[in-house]
Coordinates of C-alpha atoms (C1' of nucleotides) in Angstrom, one line a residue:
Chain A
X1 CA 63.9 181.0 206.1
X2 CA 65.7 182.3 203.0
X3 CA 67.6 185.5 202.5
X4 CA 64.7 187.4 201.0
X5 CA 62.5 186.9 204.0
X6 CA 65.5 187.4 206.3
X7 CA 66.2 190.7 204.9
X8 CA 62.5 191.8 205.5
X9 CA 62.4 190.2 209.1
X10 CA 65.6 192.0 210.1
X11 CA 64.1 195.3 208.9
X12 CA 61.0 194.8 210.9
X13 CA 62.8 193.8 213.9
X14 CA 65.1 196.8 213.6
X15 CA 62.3 199.3 213.2
X16 CA 60.2 197.7 216.1
X17 CA 63.0 198.2 218.4
X18 CA 63.8 201.7 217.1
X19 CA 60.1 202.6 217.6
X20 CA 60.2 201.0 221.0
X21 CA 63.2 202.8 222.3
X22 CA 62.5 206.2 220.7
X23 CA 58.9 206.2 221.9
X24 CA 60.0 205.6 225.5
X25 CA 62.7 208.3 225.2
X26 CA 60.1 210.7 223.7
X27 CA 57.6 209.9 226.5
X28 CA 60.1 211.1 229.0
X29 CA 61.0 214.4 227.1
X30 CA 57.6 215.1 226.0
X31 CA 55.2 213.9 228.7
X32 CA 51.6 214.3 227.8
X33 CA 52.2 214.0 224.0
X34 CA 51.5 210.9 222.2
X35 CA 54.1 209.8 219.4
X36 CA 51.4 210.0 216.7
X37 CA 50.7 213.7 218.0
X38 CA 54.3 214.6 217.8
X39 CA 54.4 212.9 214.4
X40 CA 51.7 215.1 213.3
X41 CA 53.2 218.3 214.7
X42 CA 56.6 217.3 212.9
X43 CA 54.8 216.9 209.5
X44 CA 52.8 220.3 210.0
X45 CA 56.1 222.0 211.1
X46 CA 57.7 220.7 207.8
X47 CA 55.0 221.4 205.3
X48 CA 53.1 224.5 204.6
X49 CA 49.5 224.1 204.0
X50 CA 49.2 220.7 205.3
X51 CA 45.6 219.3 205.7
X52 CA 43.8 216.3 206.9
X53 CA 44.1 214.4 203.6
X54 CA 47.8 215.1 203.2
X55 CA 48.5 214.3 206.8
X56 CA 46.5 211.0 206.5
X57 CA 48.4 209.9 203.4
X58 CA 51.8 210.5 205.0
X59 CA 50.9 208.9 208.1
X60 CA 49.3 205.8 206.6
X61 CA 46.2 206.5 208.7
X62 CA 42.6 207.2 207.8
X63 CA 41.3 210.8 207.5
X64 CA 38.9 210.2 210.3
X65 CA 41.8 209.4 212.7
X66 CA 43.7 212.5 211.6
X67 CA 40.5 214.7 211.8
X68 CA 40.1 213.6 215.5
X69 CA 43.9 214.0 216.3
X70 CA 44.0 217.5 214.8
X71 CA 40.9 218.6 216.7
X72 CA 42.6 217.5 219.8
X73 CA 45.8 219.2 218.9
X74 CA 43.8 222.5 218.3
X75 CA 42.2 222.0 221.7
X76 CA 45.7 221.6 223.1
X77 CA 46.8 224.8 221.5
X78 CA 49.6 223.2 219.6
X79 CA 48.2 223.8 216.1
X80 CA 45.7 226.2 214.6
X81 CA 43.6 226.0 211.4
X82 CA 43.1 228.4 208.5
X83 CA 41.6 228.6 205.2
X84 CA 42.3 230.2 201.9
X85 CA 40.0 232.9 200.5
X86 CA 39.3 231.0 197.2
X87 CA 38.6 227.7 198.8
X88 CA 35.9 227.1 201.5
X89 CA 36.4 223.3 201.7
X90 CA 40.0 222.6 202.5
X91 CA 41.2 223.4 206.0
X92 CA 44.9 223.9 206.6
X93 CA 47.1 223.7 209.8
X94 CA 50.1 225.5 211.1
X95 CA 51.9 225.3 214.4
X96 CA 51.2 227.7 217.2
X97 CA 54.1 229.1 219.4
X98 CA 53.4 226.3 221.7
X99 CA 53.5 223.8 219.0
X100 CA 56.9 225.2 217.7
X101 CA 58.3 224.5 221.2
X102 CA 57.2 220.8 220.9
X103 CA 58.6 220.8 217.4
X104 CA 61.9 222.1 218.7
X105 CA 62.2 219.6 221.5
X106 CA 61.4 216.8 219.0
X107 CA 64.2 217.9 216.6
X108 CA 66.6 217.9 219.6
X109 CA 65.6 214.4 220.4
X110 CA 66.2 213.3 216.9
X111 CA 69.6 214.8 217.2
X112 CA 70.3 212.7 220.3
X113 CA 69.0 209.7 218.6
X114 CA 71.3 210.2 215.8
X115 CA 74.2 210.7 218.3
X116 CA 73.3 207.5 220.1
X117 CA 73.3 205.4 216.9
X118 CA 76.4 207.0 215.4
X119 CA 78.5 204.1 216.1
X120 CA 76.5 201.8 214.0
X121 CA 76.6 204.1 211.0
X122 CA 80.3 204.6 211.2
X123 CA 80.8 200.9 210.3
X124 CA 79.1 201.2 206.9
X125 CA 80.4 203.0 203.9
X126 CA 78.5 205.7 202.1
X127 CA 78.1 203.4 199.1
X128 CA 76.6 200.8 201.3
X129 CA 74.0 203.4 202.5
X130 CA 73.2 204.3 199.1
X131 CA 72.7 200.8 198.1
X132 CA 70.3 200.2 200.8
X133 CA 68.3 203.3 200.1
X134 CA 68.2 202.4 196.5
X135 CA 67.0 198.9 197.3
X136 CA 64.3 200.1 199.5
X137 CA 63.2 202.7 197.1
X138 CA 63.2 200.4 194.1
X139 CA 61.0 197.8 196.2
X140 CA 58.9 200.6 197.3
X141 CA 58.1 201.6 193.8
X142 CA 57.4 198.0 192.9
X143 CA 54.9 197.7 195.6
X144 CA 53.4 201.1 194.8
X145 CA 52.9 199.7 191.3
X146 CA 51.1 196.6 192.8
X147 CA 49.1 198.8 195.1
X148 CA 47.8 200.8 192.0
X149 CA 47.2 197.6 190.1
X150 CA 44.8 196.6 192.9
X151 CA 43.4 200.0 193.4
X152 CA 43.9 200.0 197.1
X153 CA 43.3 203.2 198.8
X154 CA 46.5 204.2 201.0
X155 CA 44.7 204.9 204.2
X156 CA 45.6 202.1 206.5
X157 CA 47.8 202.3 209.4
X158 CA 51.2 201.1 210.8
X159 CA 54.7 202.2 211.0
X160 CA 55.3 205.8 212.1
X161 CA 57.9 206.4 214.6
Chain B
X1 CA 67.7 214.9 205.5
X2 CA 71.0 213.1 205.5
X3 CA 71.7 209.5 204.6
X4 CA 71.2 208.1 208.0
X5 CA 67.9 209.3 208.2
X6 CA 67.1 208.5 204.6
X7 CA 68.0 204.8 205.2
X8 CA 65.5 204.6 208.1
X9 CA 62.8 206.5 206.3
X10 CA 63.1 204.4 203.2
X11 CA 62.8 201.3 205.3
X12 CA 59.8 202.5 207.0
X13 CA 58.2 203.4 203.7
X14 CA 58.8 200.1 202.2
X15 CA 57.5 198.1 205.1
X16 CA 54.5 200.4 205.4
X17 CA 53.7 199.6 201.8
X18 CA 54.4 195.9 202.2
X19 CA 52.1 195.7 205.3
X20 CA 49.4 197.6 203.4
X21 CA 49.5 195.5 200.5
X22 CA 49.9 192.0 202.0
X23 CA 47.3 193.0 204.6
X24 CA 44.8 193.6 201.8
X25 CA 45.8 190.5 199.9
X26 CA 45.5 188.3 203.2
X27 CA 42.0 189.8 203.8
X28 CA 40.9 188.6 200.5
X29 CA 42.1 184.9 200.8
X30 CA 41.5 184.8 204.7
X31 CA 38.3 186.5 205.1
X32 CA 37.2 186.8 208.7
X33 CA 40.7 186.5 210.2
X34 CA 42.6 189.6 211.2
X35 CA 46.5 189.9 210.4
X36 CA 47.3 189.8 214.0
X37 CA 45.3 186.6 214.4
X38 CA 47.0 185.0 211.5
X39 CA 50.3 186.2 212.6
X40 CA 49.6 184.5 216.0
X41 CA 48.5 181.3 214.2
X42 CA 51.9 181.5 212.2
X43 CA 53.9 181.7 215.3
X44 CA 52.0 179.0 217.2
X45 CA 52.4 176.7 214.0
X46 CA 56.2 177.3 214.0
X47 CA 57.1 177.0 217.7
X48 CA 56.1 174.1 219.8
X49 CA 54.9 175.1 223.5
X50 CA 54.2 178.6 222.6
X51 CA 52.6 180.6 225.4
X52 CA 51.0 184.1 226.0
X53 CA 54.5 185.5 227.1
X54 CA 56.4 184.3 224.3
X55 CA 53.7 185.3 221.7
X56 CA 53.7 188.8 223.3
X57 CA 57.4 189.2 223.1
X58 CA 57.5 188.0 219.5
X59 CA 54.7 190.2 218.6
X60 CA 55.6 193.4 220.4
X61 CA 52.2 193.5 222.0
X62 CA 51.3 193.3 225.7
X63 CA 50.4 190.0 227.4
X64 CA 46.9 191.4 228.0
X65 CA 46.3 191.8 224.2
X66 CA 47.7 188.3 223.5
X67 CA 45.7 186.8 226.2
X68 CA 42.5 188.1 224.7
X69 CA 43.4 187.2 221.3
X70 CA 44.1 183.6 222.1
X71 CA 40.8 183.3 223.9
X72 CA 39.2 184.4 220.7
X73 CA 41.1 182.0 218.6
X74 CA 40.2 179.3 220.9
X75 CA 36.5 180.3 220.7
X76 CA 36.9 180.3 216.9
X77 CA 38.4 176.7 217.1
X78 CA 41.7 177.6 215.4
X79 CA 44.1 176.9 218.4
X80 CA 43.8 174.9 221.5
X81 CA 45.6 175.2 225.0
X82 CA 47.2 172.4 227.2
X83 CA 49.4 172.3 230.0
X84 CA 52.2 170.0 231.2
X85 CA 51.9 167.8 234.2
X86 CA 54.7 169.4 236.1
X87 CA 53.6 173.0 235.7
X88 CA 50.3 174.3 236.8
X89 CA 51.0 178.0 235.6
X90 CA 52.0 178.1 232.2
X91 CA 49.5 177.4 229.4
X92 CA 50.7 176.5 226.0
X93 CA 49.0 176.6 222.6
X94 CA 48.9 174.4 219.5
X95 CA 46.9 174.5 216.3
X96 CA 43.7 172.6 215.8
X97 CA 43.1 171.0 212.4
X98 CA 41.1 174.1 211.3
X99 CA 44.1 176.2 212.5
X100 CA 46.4 174.2 210.3
X101 CA 44.3 174.9 207.3
X102 CA 44.6 178.7 207.9
X103 CA 48.4 178.2 208.6
X104 CA 48.6 176.4 205.3
X105 CA 46.8 179.1 203.4
X106 CA 49.0 181.8 205.0
X107 CA 52.0 179.9 203.9
X108 CA 50.8 179.6 200.3
X109 CA 50.1 183.5 200.3
X110 CA 53.6 184.0 201.5
X111 CA 54.9 182.1 198.5
X112 CA 52.7 184.3 196.3
X113 CA 54.2 187.4 197.8
X114 CA 57.8 186.1 197.3
X115 CA 56.8 185.5 193.5
X116 CA 55.4 188.9 193.2
X117 CA 58.5 190.4 194.5
X118 CA 61.1 188.2 192.8
X119 CA 61.9 190.9 190.3
X120 CA 63.2 193.1 192.9
X121 CA 65.4 190.6 194.6
X122 CA 66.9 189.7 191.1
X123 CA 68.4 192.9 190.9
X124 CA 70.6 192.5 194.0
X125 CA 73.4 190.2 194.7
X126 CA 73.5 187.7 197.4
X127 CA 76.5 189.8 198.8
X128 CA 74.2 192.9 199.0
X129 CA 71.6 191.0 200.9
X130 CA 74.1 189.7 203.3
X131 CA 75.2 193.2 203.7
X132 CA 71.9 194.5 204.6
X133 CA 71.0 191.7 206.8
X134 CA 74.3 192.3 208.6
X135 CA 73.6 196.0 209.0
X136 CA 70.1 195.5 210.3
X137 CA 71.1 192.9 212.8
X138 CA 74.0 195.0 214.1
X139 CA 71.8 197.9 214.6
X140 CA 69.2 195.8 216.2
X141 CA 71.8 194.5 218.7
X142 CA 72.9 198.2 219.4
X143 CA 69.4 199.1 220.2
X144 CA 68.8 196.0 222.2
X145 CA 71.7 197.1 224.4
X146 CA 70.3 200.5 224.8
X147 CA 66.8 199.2 225.5
X148 CA 68.4 196.9 228.2
X149 CA 70.4 199.8 229.6
X150 CA 67.1 201.8 230.1
X151 CA 65.3 198.8 231.6
X152 CA 62.4 199.0 229.2
X153 CA 60.2 196.1 229.0
X154 CA 59.6 194.9 225.4
X155 CA 55.9 195.1 225.2
X156 CA 54.6 197.8 223.1
X157 CA 53.2 197.3 219.7
X158 CA 53.9 197.9 216.1
X159 CA 55.2 196.2 213.1
X160 CA 53.8 192.9 212.4
X161 CA 53.0 192.1 209.0
Chain C
dG1 C1' 25.1 227.5 182.5
dA2 C1' 23.1 222.6 184.8
dT3 C1' 24.0 218.4 186.7
dA4 C1' 26.9 214.3 187.8
dT5 C1' 31.1 212.9 190.2
dA6 C1' 34.9 213.3 193.2
dT7 C1' 37.2 215.2 197.0
dT8 C1' 37.3 217.0 201.8
dG9 C1' 36.5 216.8 206.5
dT10 C1' 33.4 215.1 210.3
dT11 C1' 30.8 211.9 213.1
dG12 C1' 29.3 207.7 215.8
dA13 C1' 29.6 202.8 216.5
dC14 C1' 32.8 199.7 216.9
dA15 C1' 37.2 196.7 217.8
dA16 C1' 42.1 196.3 218.9
dG17 C1' 45.4 197.1 222.0
dG18 C1' 47.7 199.3 226.1
dA19 C1' 48.2 200.2 231.3
dA20 C1' 47.5 198.7 235.5
dA21 C1' 46.0 195.9 239.2
dC22 C1' 45.3 191.3 240.3
dA23 C1' 45.5 186.2 241.6
dA24 C1' 48.0 182.0 241.3
dA25 C1' 51.9 179.5 240.8
dA26 C1' 56.9 179.1 240.5
dT27 C1' 61.4 180.3 241.9
dG28 C1' 64.9 182.0 245.0
dA29 C1' 66.8 183.3 249.6
dC30 C1' 67.4 182.1 254.1
Chain D
dG1 C1' 61.1 173.7 255.3
dT2 C1' 59.2 179.2 255.3
dC3 C1' 58.8 183.8 253.2
dA4 C1' 59.7 187.2 249.7
dT5 C1' 60.3 187.9 244.9
dT6 C1' 59.3 186.8 240.2
dT7 C1' 56.7 185.1 236.4
dT8 C1' 52.5 184.0 234.2
dG9 C1' 48.0 184.8 232.6
dT10 C1' 43.6 187.4 233.1
dT11 C1' 40.5 191.3 233.6
dT12 C1' 38.7 196.2 233.7
dC13 C1' 39.0 200.6 232.0
dC14 C1' 40.5 203.6 228.7
dT15 C1' 42.5 205.3 224.5
dT16 C1' 43.4 205.1 219.6
dG17 C1' 42.1 204.1 215.0
dT18 C1' 39.0 202.0 211.5
dC19 C1' 34.8 202.0 208.8
dA20 C1' 31.1 203.7 207.0
dA21 C1' 27.7 207.2 206.3
dC22 C1' 27.4 211.9 205.8
dA23 C1' 27.2 217.1 204.4
dA24 C1' 29.6 220.6 202.1
dT25 C1' 32.3 222.1 198.5
dA26 C1' 34.9 221.5 194.1
dT27 C1' 35.6 219.7 189.7
dA28 C1' 34.3 217.5 185.4
dT29 C1' 31.0 216.6 181.8
dC30 C1' 27.6 217.9 179.0

DNA sequence: GATATATTGTTGACAAGGAAACAAAATGAC
DNA sequence: GTCATTTTGTTTCCTTGTCAACAATATATC
């Protein structure tokens, strides 16, 4: 295995572990809420006028899946939908009071995770962090161009958090 | 969003795009074979005496899921199982001739992917690659320790390829 | 304006994978 | 040796998410 592959493998491994650990932690603090649901709440909490399509793109999931999930979140009373007077097609979401509580807890958890991993980040310089971000974004843009070239719809699944 | 978060977000984004693109490419070349199946074939091709448990650990999936998948792969004639005379419990897998063909095609695809992304890697130095690998592995080990501390079983899903 | 095309959200059928319970065998404790 | 514990693989039930078809609305073209 050469270095190119090694980089990607180590990233995959890292994120798998991170997902596993954080998911387990989250299930303790937020019993009854699935990671994908919390993820959805997080996005809605951070973006005004989020709708099914935008959520799907952000989450790398299909609109169908998001449609079902938002319905469930509405039923659970965590989000509510609304429309605008000049558009009868698009449906937007916002958090309910209960949803905001979940959002808050999730934020706290994130802080906890950061605290937990602080030691690791203390061992790299800011320049190194910048370098990695730059690399990942450059690579991302390269893939983005390839995806466009192929005419692939970004709707498939994977890697949330 | 601070830099710590930004690094992880950019990694997630990168891998999501990579998975999406490679998956689509793979579905063209290997019609009828799911990414998880190919992934499984890849592991079996690379490791002698692979069994359900090892495959599960490697793939971040449950033994149940792997058990079902290997059965399907056997039915499709891509792998075969065998046992050792001194162990009536463990069941090992190896590729059939047909499986080796799939393995080969997958290898070729990988080369193709590397070629496609060469330009990105040409813009970073070997030291930078080393640095990133080192960071990811260090972080991984940190999480590994945390996971052990919590007594979590590594069995959940996510991030293959 | 009218009409074709694209976008948005929804649904039902289906498949993949997780959780938990289980049997069989291996390992460990004594 | 015997008995308890652990490991391994399997199965059943259930949840999640994809796919594809669809209706409703919006946008583009003429």
